[in-house]
mmCIF file with all atom_site columns, C-alpha atoms in Angstrom:
data_model
loop_
_atom_site.group_PDB
_atom_site.id
_atom_site.type_symbol
_atom_site.label_atom_id
_atom_site.label_alt_id
_atom_site.label_comp_id
_atom_site.label_asym_id
_atom_site.label_entity_id
_atom_site.label_seq_id
_atom_site.pdbx_PDB_ins_code
_atom_site.Cartn_x
_atom_site.Cartn_y
_atom_site.Cartn_z
_atom_site.occupancy
_atom_site.B_iso_or_equiv
_atom_site.pdbx_formal_charge
_atom_site.auth_seq_id
_atom_site.auth_comp_id
_atom_site.auth_asym_id
_atom_site.auth_atom_id
_atom_site.pdbx_PDB_model_num
ATOM 1   C CA . UNK O 1 1   ? 38.592 97.008  76.291  1.00 64.00 ? 8   UNK O CA 1
ATOM 2   C CA . UNK O 1 2   ? 36.544 94.021  77.504  1.00 76.00 ? 9   UNK O CA 1
ATOM 3   C CA . UNK O 1 3   ? 39.409 92.046  79.105  1.00 95.00 ? 10  UNK O CA 1
ATOM 4   C CA . UNK O 1 4   ? 37.864 89.061  80.928  1.00 97.00 ? 11  UNK O CA 1
ATOM 5   C CA . UNK O 1 5   ? 34.101 88.651  80.708  1.00 97.00 ? 12  UNK O CA 1
ATOM 6   C CA . UNK O 1 6   ? 32.178 86.366  83.066  1.00 97.00 ? 13  UNK O CA 1
ATOM 7   C CA . UNK O 1 7   ? 28.544 85.335  82.805  1.00 97.00 ? 14  UNK O CA 1
ATOM 8   C CA . UNK O 1 8   ? 26.241 85.282  84.628  1.00 97.00 ? 15  UNK O CA 1
ATOM 9   C CA . UNK O 1 9   ? 26.976 87.914  87.299  1.00 96.00 ? 16  UNK O CA 1
ATOM 10  C CA . UNK O 1 10  ? 24.505 86.445  89.790  1.00 97.00 ? 17  UNK O CA 1
ATOM 11  C CA . UNK O 1 11  ? 22.901 83.020  90.088  1.00 97.00 ? 18  UNK O CA 1
ATOM 12  C CA . UNK O 1 12  ? 20.774 81.188  92.635  1.00 97.00 ? 19  UNK O CA 1
ATOM 13  C CA . UNK O 1 13  ? 20.632 77.394  92.374  1.00 97.00 ? 20  UNK O CA 1
ATOM 14  C CA . UNK O 1 14  ? 18.809 74.726  94.280  1.00 97.00 ? 21  UNK O CA 1
ATOM 15  C CA . UNK O 1 15  ? 20.845 71.895  95.771  1.00 98.00 ? 22  UNK O CA 1
ATOM 16  C CA . UNK O 1 16  ? 21.445 69.250  93.111  1.00 97.00 ? 23  UNK O CA 1
ATOM 17  C CA . UNK O 1 17  ? 20.985 71.547  90.107  1.00 97.00 ? 24  UNK O CA 1
ATOM 18  C CA . UNK O 1 18  ? 23.748 71.932  87.552  1.00 97.00 ? 25  UNK O CA 1
ATOM 19  C CA . UNK O 1 19  ? 25.085 74.981  85.821  1.00 97.00 ? 26  UNK O CA 1
ATOM 20  C CA . UNK O 1 20  ? 28.008 76.255  83.772  1.00 98.00 ? 27  UNK O CA 1
ATOM 21  C CA . UNK O 1 21  ? 29.864 79.486  84.468  1.00 98.00 ? 28  UNK O CA 1
ATOM 22  C CA . UNK O 1 22  ? 31.225 81.069  81.323  1.00 98.00 ? 29  UNK O CA 1
ATOM 23  C CA . UNK O 1 23  ? 34.465 82.995  80.914  1.00 98.00 ? 30  UNK O CA 1
ATOM 24  C CA . UNK O 1 24  ? 35.989 84.612  77.839  1.00 98.00 ? 31  UNK O CA 1
ATOM 25  C CA . UNK O 1 25  ? 39.097 86.757  77.369  1.00 97.00 ? 32  UNK O CA 1
ATOM 26  C CA . UNK O 1 26  ? 40.084 88.899  74.409  1.00 96.00 ? 33  UNK O CA 1
ATOM 27  C CA . UNK O 1 27  ? 43.768 89.473  75.251  1.00 96.00 ? 34  UNK O CA 1
ATOM 28  C CA . UNK O 1 28  ? 45.109 86.384  73.473  1.00 95.00 ? 35  UNK O CA 1
ATOM 29  C CA . UNK O 1 29  ? 46.390 85.023  76.791  1.00 95.00 ? 36  UNK O CA 1
ATOM 30  C CA . UNK O 1 30  ? 47.564 81.420  76.943  1.00 94.00 ? 37  UNK O CA 1
ATOM 31  C CA . UNK O 1 31  ? 46.605 80.674  80.547  1.00 95.00 ? 38  UNK O CA 1
ATOM 32  C CA . UNK O 1 32  ? 43.206 80.829  82.203  1.00 97.00 ? 39  UNK O CA 1
ATOM 33  C CA . UNK O 1 33  ? 42.083 80.175  85.789  1.00 97.00 ? 40  UNK O CA 1
ATOM 34  C CA . UNK O 1 34  ? 39.058 79.678  87.992  1.00 98.00 ? 41  UNK O CA 1
ATOM 35  C CA . UNK O 1 35  ? 39.185 80.809  91.632  1.00 97.00 ? 42  UNK O CA 1
ATOM 36  C CA . UNK O 1 36  ? 36.599 80.922  94.346  1.00 97.00 ? 43  UNK O CA 1
ATOM 37  C CA . UNK O 1 37  ? 36.516 83.575  97.053  1.00 95.00 ? 44  UNK O CA 1
ATOM 38  C CA . UNK O 1 38  ? 35.008 82.936  100.466 1.00 92.00 ? 45  UNK O CA 1
ATOM 39  C CA . UNK O 1 39  ? 35.086 85.288  103.471 1.00 82.00 ? 46  UNK O CA 1
ATOM 40  C CA . UNK O 1 40  ? 38.396 84.989  105.332 1.00 76.00 ? 47  UNK O CA 1
ATOM 41  C CA . UNK O 1 41  ? 39.740 82.404  102.860 1.00 79.00 ? 48  UNK O CA 1
ATOM 42  C CA . UNK O 1 42  ? 41.191 84.606  100.181 1.00 86.00 ? 49  UNK O CA 1
ATOM 43  C CA . UNK O 1 43  ? 41.241 83.297  96.621  1.00 92.00 ? 50  UNK O CA 1
ATOM 44  C CA . UNK O 1 44  ? 41.534 79.551  96.175  1.00 93.00 ? 51  UNK O CA 1
ATOM 45  C CA . UNK O 1 45  ? 42.367 77.944  92.845  1.00 94.00 ? 52  UNK O CA 1
ATOM 46  C CA . UNK O 1 46  ? 39.788 75.473  91.529  1.00 97.00 ? 53  UNK O CA 1
ATOM 47  C CA . UNK O 1 47  ? 41.172 74.580  88.068  1.00 97.00 ? 54  UNK O CA 1
ATOM 48  C CA . UNK O 1 48  ? 43.479 76.133  85.571  1.00 96.00 ? 55  UNK O CA 1
ATOM 49  C CA . UNK O 1 49  ? 44.493 75.792  81.950  1.00 96.00 ? 56  UNK O CA 1
ATOM 50  C CA . UNK O 1 50  ? 48.119 76.663  81.265  1.00 92.00 ? 57  UNK O CA 1
ATOM 51  C CA . UNK O 1 51  ? 47.522 76.523  77.525  1.00 92.00 ? 58  UNK O CA 1
ATOM 52  C CA . UNK O 1 52  ? 44.800 75.649  75.046  1.00 92.00 ? 59  UNK O CA 1
ATOM 53  C CA . UNK O 1 53  ? 44.084 71.937  75.218  1.00 90.00 ? 60  UNK O CA 1
ATOM 54  C CA . UNK O 1 54  ? 45.297 71.392  78.797  1.00 94.00 ? 61  UNK O CA 1
ATOM 55  C CA . UNK O 1 55  ? 43.553 71.610  82.163  1.00 96.00 ? 62  UNK O CA 1
ATOM 56  C CA . UNK O 1 56  ? 44.797 70.847  85.672  1.00 95.00 ? 63  UNK O CA 1
ATOM 57  C CA . UNK O 1 57  ? 43.369 70.698  89.161  1.00 95.00 ? 64  UNK O CA 1
ATOM 58  C CA . UNK O 1 58  ? 44.024 73.415  91.697  1.00 93.00 ? 65  UNK O CA 1
ATOM 59  C CA . UNK O 1 59  ? 43.587 73.399  95.480  1.00 91.00 ? 66  UNK O CA 1
ATOM 60  C CA . UNK O 1 60  ? 39.809 72.809  95.614  1.00 95.00 ? 67  UNK O CA 1
ATOM 61  C CA . UNK O 1 61  ? 38.670 70.909  92.473  1.00 97.00 ? 68  UNK O CA 1
ATOM 62  C CA . UNK O 1 62  ? 36.111 68.566  94.037  1.00 97.00 ? 69  UNK O CA 1
ATOM 63  C CA . UNK O 1 63  ? 32.581 69.109  92.708  1.00 97.00 ? 70  UNK O CA 1
ATOM 64  C CA . UNK O 1 64  ? 33.732 71.015  89.622  1.00 98.00 ? 71  UNK O CA 1
ATOM 65  C CA . UNK O 1 65  ? 34.695 70.315  86.026  1.00 97.00 ? 72  UNK O CA 1
ATOM 66  C CA . UNK O 1 66  ? 36.194 72.611  83.426  1.00 98.00 ? 73  UNK O CA 1
ATOM 67  C CA . UNK O 1 67  ? 36.442 72.875  79.670  1.00 97.00 ? 74  UNK O CA 1
ATOM 68  C CA . UNK O 1 68  ? 38.960 74.945  77.714  1.00 96.00 ? 75  UNK O CA 1
ATOM 69  C CA . UNK O 1 69  ? 36.789 75.355  74.662  1.00 89.00 ? 76  UNK O CA 1
ATOM 70  C CA . UNK O 1 70  ? 39.363 77.353  72.675  1.00 95.00 ? 77  UNK O CA 1
ATOM 71  C CA . UNK O 1 71  ? 42.050 79.902  73.469  1.00 96.00 ? 78  UNK O CA 1
ATOM 72  C CA . UNK O 1 72  ? 39.461 82.510  74.441  1.00 97.00 ? 79  UNK O CA 1
ATOM 73  C CA . UNK O 1 73  ? 36.994 80.524  76.532  1.00 97.00 ? 80  UNK O CA 1
ATOM 74  C CA . UNK O 1 74  ? 37.257 78.531  79.768  1.00 98.00 ? 81  UNK O CA 1
ATOM 75  C CA . UNK O 1 75  ? 34.074 77.298  81.424  1.00 98.00 ? 82  UNK O CA 1
ATOM 76  C CA . UNK O 1 76  ? 33.439 75.932  84.920  1.00 98.00 ? 83  UNK O CA 1
ATOM 77  C CA . UNK O 1 77  ? 30.679 73.399  85.492  1.00 98.00 ? 84  UNK O CA 1
ATOM 78  C CA . UNK O 1 78  ? 28.937 72.395  88.692  1.00 97.00 ? 85  UNK O CA 1
ATOM 79  C CA . UNK O 1 79  ? 27.282 69.043  88.031  1.00 94.00 ? 86  UNK O CA 1
ATOM 80  C CA . UNK O 1 80  ? 25.296 68.815  91.275  1.00 97.00 ? 87  UNK O CA 1
ATOM 81  C CA . UNK O 1 81  ? 25.420 72.026  93.262  1.00 97.00 ? 88  UNK O CA 1
ATOM 82  C CA . UNK O 1 82  ? 25.819 71.914  97.045  1.00 97.00 ? 89  UNK O CA 1
ATOM 83  C CA . UNK O 1 83  ? 25.399 74.712  99.618  1.00 97.00 ? 90  UNK O CA 1
ATOM 84  C CA . UNK O 1 84  ? 29.174 74.528  100.264 1.00 96.00 ? 91  UNK O CA 1
ATOM 85  C CA . UNK O 1 85  ? 29.654 75.838  96.729  1.00 97.00 ? 92  UNK O CA 1
ATOM 86  C CA . UNK O 1 86  ? 28.002 79.140  97.615  1.00 97.00 ? 93  UNK O CA 1
ATOM 87  C CA . UNK O 1 87  ? 30.787 81.575  96.820  1.00 97.00 ? 94  UNK O CA 1
ATOM 88  C CA . UNK O 1 88  ? 32.034 84.264  94.480  1.00 97.00 ? 95  UNK O CA 1
ATOM 89  C CA . UNK O 1 89  ? 33.762 82.762  91.450  1.00 98.00 ? 96  UNK O CA 1
ATOM 90  C CA . UNK O 1 90  ? 36.452 84.605  89.536  1.00 98.00 ? 97  UNK O CA 1
ATOM 91  C CA . UNK O 1 91  ? 37.922 83.789  86.185  1.00 98.00 ? 98  UNK O CA 1
ATOM 92  C CA . UNK O 1 92  ? 41.346 85.163  85.289  1.00 98.00 ? 99  UNK O CA 1
ATOM 93  C CA . UNK O 1 93  ? 43.750 85.033  82.392  1.00 97.00 ? 100 UNK O CA 1
ATOM 94  C CA . UNK O 1 94  ? 47.452 85.648  81.968  1.00 95.00 ? 101 UNK O CA 1
ATOM 95  C CA . UNK O 1 95  ? 50.189 85.606  79.381  1.00 92.00 ? 102 UNK O CA 1
ATOM 96  C CA . UNK O 1 96  ? 52.737 84.797  82.099  1.00 89.00 ? 103 UNK O CA 1
ATOM 97  C CA . UNK O 1 97  ? 51.557 84.539  85.738  1.00 87.00 ? 104 UNK O CA 1
ATOM 98  C CA . UNK O 1 98  ? 54.621 86.337  87.088  1.00 88.00 ? 105 UNK O CA 1
ATOM 99  C CA . UNK O 1 99  ? 53.355 89.403  85.254  1.00 90.00 ? 106 UNK O CA 1
ATOM 100 C CA . UNK O 1 100 ? 49.997 89.039  86.987  1.00 92.00 ? 107 UNK O CA 1
ATOM 101 C CA . UNK O 1 101 ? 46.501 87.979  86.089  1.00 95.00 ? 108 UNK O CA 1
ATOM 102 C CA . UNK O 1 102 ? 43.608 89.945  84.645  1.00 96.00 ? 109 UNK O CA 1
ATOM 103 C CA . UNK O 1 103 ? 40.432 89.076  86.533  1.00 97.00 ? 110 UNK O CA 1
ATOM 104 C CA . UNK O 1 104 ? 36.793 89.173  85.517  1.00 97.00 ? 111 UNK O CA 1
ATOM 105 C CA . UNK O 1 105 ? 34.250 90.898  87.718  1.00 96.00 ? 112 UNK O CA 1
ATOM 106 C CA . UNK O 1 106 ? 32.995 87.651  89.240  1.00 97.00 ? 113 UNK O CA 1
ATOM 107 C CA . UNK O 1 107 ? 29.900 85.450  89.465  1.00 97.00 ? 114 UNK O CA 1
ATOM 108 C CA . UNK O 1 108 ? 28.052 85.489  92.769  1.00 97.00 ? 115 UNK O CA 1
ATOM 109 C CA . UNK O 1 109 ? 26.546 82.032  93.247  1.00 97.00 ? 116 UNK O CA 1
ATOM 110 C CA . UNK O 1 110 ? 24.149 81.033  95.995  1.00 97.00 ? 117 UNK O CA 1
ATOM 111 C CA . UNK O 1 111 ? 23.096 77.401  96.435  1.00 97.00 ? 118 UNK O CA 1
ATOM 112 C CA . UNK O 1 112 ? 20.008 76.901  98.597  1.00 97.00 ? 119 UNK O CA 1
ATOM 113 C CA . UNK V 2 1   ? 49.026 73.852  99.727  1.00 55.00 ? 29  UNK V CA 1
ATOM 114 C CA . UNK V 2 2   ? 51.233 76.897  99.888  1.00 62.00 ? 30  UNK V CA 1
ATOM 115 C CA . UNK V 2 3   ? 50.028 79.588  102.194 1.00 77.00 ? 31  UNK V CA 1
ATOM 116 C CA . UNK V 2 4   ? 50.604 83.301  102.232 1.00 90.00 ? 32  UNK V CA 1
ATOM 117 C CA . UNK V 2 5   ? 49.715 84.967  105.500 1.00 93.00 ? 33  UNK V CA 1
ATOM 118 C CA . UNK V 2 6   ? 48.678 88.588  105.467 1.00 95.00 ? 34  UNK V CA 1
ATOM 119 C CA . UNK V 2 7   ? 48.427 90.937  108.396 1.00 96.00 ? 35  UNK V CA 1
ATOM 120 C CA . UNK V 2 8   ? 46.530 92.662  109.622 1.00 96.00 ? 36  UNK V CA 1
ATOM 121 C CA . UNK V 2 9   ? 43.342 90.899  108.528 1.00 94.00 ? 37  UNK V CA 1
ATOM 122 C CA . UNK V 2 10  ? 41.467 94.183  108.637 1.00 95.00 ? 38  UNK V CA 1
ATOM 123 C CA . UNK V 2 11  ? 42.083 97.765  109.584 1.00 95.00 ? 39  UNK V CA 1
ATOM 124 C CA . UNK V 2 12  ? 40.081 100.910 110.128 1.00 94.00 ? 40  UNK V CA 1
ATOM 125 C CA . UNK V 2 13  ? 41.953 104.122 109.541 1.00 91.00 ? 41  UNK V CA 1
ATOM 126 C CA . UNK V 2 14  ? 41.165 107.774 109.242 1.00 94.00 ? 42  UNK V CA 1
ATOM 127 C CA . UNK V 2 15  ? 41.483 109.631 105.970 1.00 94.00 ? 43  UNK V CA 1
ATOM 128 C CA . UNK V 2 16  ? 44.965 111.043 105.644 1.00 94.00 ? 44  UNK V CA 1
ATOM 129 C CA . UNK V 2 17  ? 46.697 108.336 107.680 1.00 95.00 ? 45  UNK V CA 1
ATOM 130 C CA . UNK V 2 18  ? 49.459 106.106 106.348 1.00 96.00 ? 46  UNK V CA 1
ATOM 131 C CA . UNK V 2 19  ? 48.853 102.350 106.109 1.00 96.00 ? 47  UNK V CA 1
ATOM 132 C CA . UNK V 2 20  ? 51.239 99.415  106.349 1.00 97.00 ? 48  UNK V CA 1
ATOM 133 C CA . UNK V 2 21  ? 50.495 95.770  105.681 1.00 98.00 ? 49  UNK V CA 1
ATOM 134 C CA . UNK V 2 22  ? 52.595 92.705  105.092 1.00 97.00 ? 50  UNK V CA 1
ATOM 135 C CA . UNK V 2 23  ? 52.593 89.255  103.591 1.00 97.00 ? 51  UNK V CA 1
ATOM 136 C CA . UNK V 2 24  ? 54.717 86.325  104.780 1.00 96.00 ? 52  UNK V CA 1
ATOM 137 C CA . UNK V 2 25  ? 55.430 82.843  103.528 1.00 93.00 ? 53  UNK V CA 1
ATOM 138 C CA . UNK V 2 26  ? 57.249 79.774  104.800 1.00 90.00 ? 54  UNK V CA 1
ATOM 139 C CA . UNK V 2 27  ? 58.717 79.349  101.295 1.00 89.00 ? 55  UNK V CA 1
ATOM 140 C CA . UNK V 2 28  ? 60.985 81.551  99.242  1.00 90.00 ? 56  UNK V CA 1
ATOM 141 C CA . UNK V 2 29  ? 59.298 83.528  96.472  1.00 91.00 ? 57  UNK V CA 1
ATOM 142 C CA . UNK V 2 30  ? 60.953 84.959  93.365  1.00 91.00 ? 58  UNK V CA 1
ATOM 143 C CA . UNK V 2 31  ? 58.035 87.212  92.530  1.00 94.00 ? 59  UNK V CA 1
ATOM 144 C CA . UNK V 2 32  ? 55.608 89.156  94.693  1.00 96.00 ? 60  UNK V CA 1
ATOM 145 C CA . UNK V 2 33  ? 52.457 90.727  93.343  1.00 97.00 ? 61  UNK V CA 1
ATOM 146 C CA . UNK V 2 34  ? 50.063 93.072  95.118  1.00 98.00 ? 62  UNK V CA 1
ATOM 147 C CA . UNK V 2 35  ? 46.416 93.361  94.095  1.00 97.00 ? 63  UNK V CA 1
ATOM 148 C CA . UNK V 2 36  ? 43.499 95.520  95.205  1.00 97.00 ? 64  UNK V CA 1
ATOM 149 C CA . UNK V 2 37  ? 39.887 94.394  95.081  1.00 96.00 ? 65  UNK V CA 1
ATOM 150 C CA . UNK V 2 38  ? 37.203 97.069  95.118  1.00 95.00 ? 66  UNK V CA 1
ATOM 151 C CA . UNK V 2 39  ? 33.836 96.033  96.569  1.00 89.00 ? 67  UNK V CA 1
ATOM 152 C CA . UNK V 2 40  ? 31.908 93.944  94.063  1.00 89.00 ? 68  UNK V CA 1
ATOM 153 C CA . UNK V 2 41  ? 34.768 93.731  91.569  1.00 93.00 ? 69  UNK V CA 1
ATOM 154 C CA . UNK V 2 42  ? 37.636 91.438  90.669  1.00 95.00 ? 70  UNK V CA 1
ATOM 155 C CA . UNK V 2 43  ? 41.186 92.095  91.937  1.00 96.00 ? 71  UNK V CA 1
ATOM 156 C CA . UNK V 2 44  ? 43.364 94.493  89.977  1.00 97.00 ? 72  UNK V CA 1
ATOM 157 C CA . UNK V 2 45  ? 47.163 94.353  89.884  1.00 96.00 ? 73  UNK V CA 1
ATOM 158 C CA . UNK V 2 46  ? 48.845 97.260  91.699  1.00 97.00 ? 74  UNK V CA 1
ATOM 159 C CA . UNK V 2 47  ? 52.534 96.436  91.874  1.00 97.00 ? 75  UNK V CA 1
ATOM 160 C CA . UNK V 2 48  ? 54.847 93.605  90.814  1.00 96.00 ? 76  UNK V CA 1
ATOM 161 C CA . UNK V 2 49  ? 58.233 92.887  92.476  1.00 97.00 ? 77  UNK V CA 1
ATOM 162 C CA . UNK V 2 50  ? 60.911 90.630  91.012  1.00 95.00 ? 78  UNK V CA 1
ATOM 163 C CA . UNK V 2 51  ? 64.080 91.110  93.052  1.00 95.00 ? 79  UNK V CA 1
ATOM 164 C CA . UNK V 2 52  ? 64.935 90.794  96.749  1.00 94.00 ? 80  UNK V CA 1
ATOM 165 C CA . UNK V 2 53  ? 65.164 94.247  98.308  1.00 95.00 ? 81  UNK V CA 1
ATOM 166 C CA . UNK V 2 54  ? 63.316 95.884  95.414  1.00 96.00 ? 82  UNK V CA 1
ATOM 167 C CA . UNK V 2 55  ? 61.207 98.913  96.298  1.00 97.00 ? 83  UNK V CA 1
ATOM 168 C CA . UNK V 2 56  ? 58.542 99.968  93.779  1.00 97.00 ? 84  UNK V CA 1
ATOM 169 C CA . UNK V 2 57  ? 55.982 102.772 93.891  1.00 96.00 ? 85  UNK V CA 1
ATOM 170 C CA . UNK V 2 58  ? 52.680 103.332 92.151  1.00 95.00 ? 86  UNK V CA 1
ATOM 171 C CA . UNK V 2 59  ? 51.383 106.761 93.138  1.00 96.00 ? 87  UNK V CA 1
ATOM 172 C CA . UNK V 2 60  ? 50.772 106.752 96.895  1.00 97.00 ? 88  UNK V CA 1
ATOM 173 C CA . UNK V 2 61  ? 51.478 103.015 97.084  1.00 97.00 ? 89  UNK V CA 1
ATOM 174 C CA . UNK V 2 62  ? 54.921 101.585 97.764  1.00 98.00 ? 90  UNK V CA 1
ATOM 175 C CA . UNK V 2 63  ? 55.742 97.889  97.944  1.00 98.00 ? 91  UNK V CA 1
ATOM 176 C CA . UNK V 2 64  ? 58.951 96.139  98.967  1.00 98.00 ? 92  UNK V CA 1
ATOM 177 C CA . UNK V 2 65  ? 60.315 92.669  98.260  1.00 97.00 ? 93  UNK V CA 1
ATOM 178 C CA . UNK V 2 66  ? 61.748 91.415  101.559 1.00 96.00 ? 94  UNK V CA 1
ATOM 179 C CA . UNK V 2 67  ? 65.438 90.581  101.795 1.00 95.00 ? 95  UNK V CA 1
ATOM 180 C CA . UNK V 2 68  ? 64.714 87.046  103.028 1.00 94.00 ? 96  UNK V CA 1
ATOM 181 C CA . UNK V 2 69  ? 62.440 86.528  99.968  1.00 93.00 ? 97  UNK V CA 1
ATOM 182 C CA . UNK V 2 70  ? 59.823 85.179  102.367 1.00 94.00 ? 98  UNK V CA 1
ATOM 183 C CA . UNK V 2 71  ? 57.948 88.425  102.851 1.00 96.00 ? 99  UNK V CA 1
ATOM 184 C CA . UNK V 2 72  ? 56.698 91.566  101.185 1.00 98.00 ? 100 UNK V CA 1
ATOM 185 C CA . UNK V 2 73  ? 55.271 94.849  102.409 1.00 98.00 ? 101 UNK V CA 1
ATOM 186 C CA . UNK V 2 74  ? 52.768 97.354  101.068 1.00 98.00 ? 102 UNK V CA 1
ATOM 187 C CA . UNK V 2 75  ? 52.477 100.934 102.294 1.00 98.00 ? 103 UNK V CA 1
ATOM 188 C CA . UNK V 2 76  ? 49.816 103.468 101.396 1.00 97.00 ? 104 UNK V CA 1
ATOM 189 C CA . UNK V 2 77  ? 50.500 107.093 102.192 1.00 97.00 ? 105 UNK V CA 1
ATOM 190 C CA . UNK V 2 78  ? 47.856 109.728 102.987 1.00 95.00 ? 106 UNK V CA 1
ATOM 191 C CA . UNK V 2 79  ? 44.888 107.383 102.612 1.00 94.00 ? 107 UNK V CA 1
ATOM 192 C CA . UNK V 2 80  ? 41.717 108.546 100.871 1.00 93.00 ? 108 UNK V CA 1
ATOM 193 C CA . UNK V 2 81  ? 38.211 107.028 100.828 1.00 92.00 ? 109 UNK V CA 1
ATOM 194 C CA . UNK V 2 82  ? 38.775 105.277 97.474  1.00 93.00 ? 110 UNK V CA 1
ATOM 195 C CA . UNK V 2 83  ? 41.555 103.206 99.087  1.00 95.00 ? 111 UNK V CA 1
ATOM 196 C CA . UNK V 2 84  ? 38.779 101.100 100.663 1.00 95.00 ? 112 UNK V CA 1
ATOM 197 C CA . UNK V 2 85  ? 38.930 97.471  99.575  1.00 95.00 ? 113 UNK V CA 1
ATOM 198 C CA . UNK V 2 86  ? 40.787 94.226  100.076 1.00 96.00 ? 114 UNK V CA 1
ATOM 199 C CA . UNK V 2 87  ? 44.502 94.060  99.362  1.00 97.00 ? 115 UNK V CA 1
ATOM 200 C CA . UNK V 2 88  ? 45.974 90.709  98.338  1.00 97.00 ? 116 UNK V CA 1
ATOM 201 C CA . UNK V 2 89  ? 49.529 89.567  97.967  1.00 97.00 ? 117 UNK V CA 1
ATOM 202 C CA . UNK V 2 90  ? 50.288 86.773  95.511  1.00 95.00 ? 118 UNK V CA 1
ATOM 203 C CA . UNK V 2 91  ? 53.203 84.778  94.197  1.00 92.00 ? 119 UNK V CA 1
ATOM 204 C CA . UNK V 2 92  ? 53.933 81.784  91.977  1.00 89.00 ? 120 UNK V CA 1
ATOM 205 C CA . UNK V 2 93  ? 53.467 78.332  93.443  1.00 76.00 ? 121 UNK V CA 1
ATOM 206 C CA . UNK V 2 94  ? 56.770 76.694  94.320  1.00 70.00 ? 122 UNK V CA 1
ATOM 207 C CA . UNK V 2 95  ? 58.149 74.672  91.454  1.00 68.00 ? 123 UNK V CA 1
ATOM 208 C CA . UNK V 2 96  ? 55.872 76.091  88.790  1.00 70.00 ? 124 UNK V CA 1
ATOM 209 C CA . UNK V 2 97  ? 55.449 79.437  87.141  1.00 69.00 ? 125 UNK V CA 1
ATOM 210 C CA . UNK V 2 98  ? 52.064 78.513  85.721  1.00 80.00 ? 126 UNK V CA 1
ATOM 211 C CA . UNK V 2 99  ? 49.840 79.597  88.608  1.00 88.00 ? 127 UNK V CA 1
ATOM 212 C CA . UNK V 2 100 ? 49.671 81.997  91.538  1.00 91.00 ? 128 UNK V CA 1
ATOM 213 C CA . UNK V 2 101 ? 48.808 81.494  95.168  1.00 91.00 ? 129 UNK V CA 1
ATOM 214 C CA . UNK V 2 102 ? 47.047 84.343  96.976  1.00 92.00 ? 130 UNK V CA 1
ATOM 215 C CA . UNK V 2 103 ? 47.129 85.564  100.544 1.00 92.00 ? 131 UNK V CA 1
ATOM 216 C CA . UNK V 2 104 ? 43.998 85.800  102.657 1.00 91.00 ? 132 UNK V CA 1
ATOM 217 C CA . UNK V 2 105 ? 43.804 89.553  102.199 1.00 94.00 ? 133 UNK V CA 1
ATOM 218 C CA . UNK V 2 106 ? 43.841 92.717  104.298 1.00 96.00 ? 134 UNK V CA 1
ATOM 219 C CA . UNK V 2 107 ? 40.523 94.577  104.374 1.00 95.00 ? 135 UNK V CA 1
ATOM 220 C CA . UNK V 2 108 ? 40.987 98.334  104.574 1.00 96.00 ? 136 UNK V CA 1
ATOM 221 C CA . UNK V 2 109 ? 38.240 100.685 105.641 1.00 93.00 ? 137 UNK V CA 1
ATOM 222 C CA . UNK V 2 110 ? 38.690 104.434 105.741 1.00 86.00 ? 138 UNK V CA 1
ATOM 223 C CA . UNK V 2 111 ? 36.692 106.778 107.924 1.00 82.00 ? 139 UNK V CA 1
ATOM 224 C CA . UNK V 2 112 ? 36.357 110.444 107.092 1.00 76.00 ? 140 UNK V CA 1
#
């Protein structure tokens, strides 16, 4: 009953460092998403992949890249981390968004 | 981008009280979803609504799809301490069913 698994759970980066956030789902969902959550801002979409082999920008894509490695895995990369990217990052997957997403438990990232 | 406005932003209530919150949009929605996020976790789907005027319950939670299709409401009856968390509304972006936009959330805190 894993659902959506995100790694790591916590990370501290120095400004300018790079890292990749990993996400995997075991529900055979077609669509996968990356959101960031900041206090008072709700959940904002960074990138999404409506199906294997496709990726599209969301509301706040600047400073990020994504890779849909296969149907199960969707990674988010920060090439040169900035303090403004300090946030909680959530990965989600869905068979059809109108039926709702299943979220992972999040990655808490601090950039100093 | 599309915006869903939730009110109130936060609320403190006593155990046993009823709670009401709402979500409004400037655009028409065909689907409304309500999520709850426990502290330190990802959001979990509570209720999905697909038809204007629809009223759906999940235990002590009841949600309604507004007649204008521009709003939705969530009520919690007889609140208990485990109701603490952030409640989000969500709906599909206009013109696409491939992704959801989320409201800014209502933070609920319950005092004994």
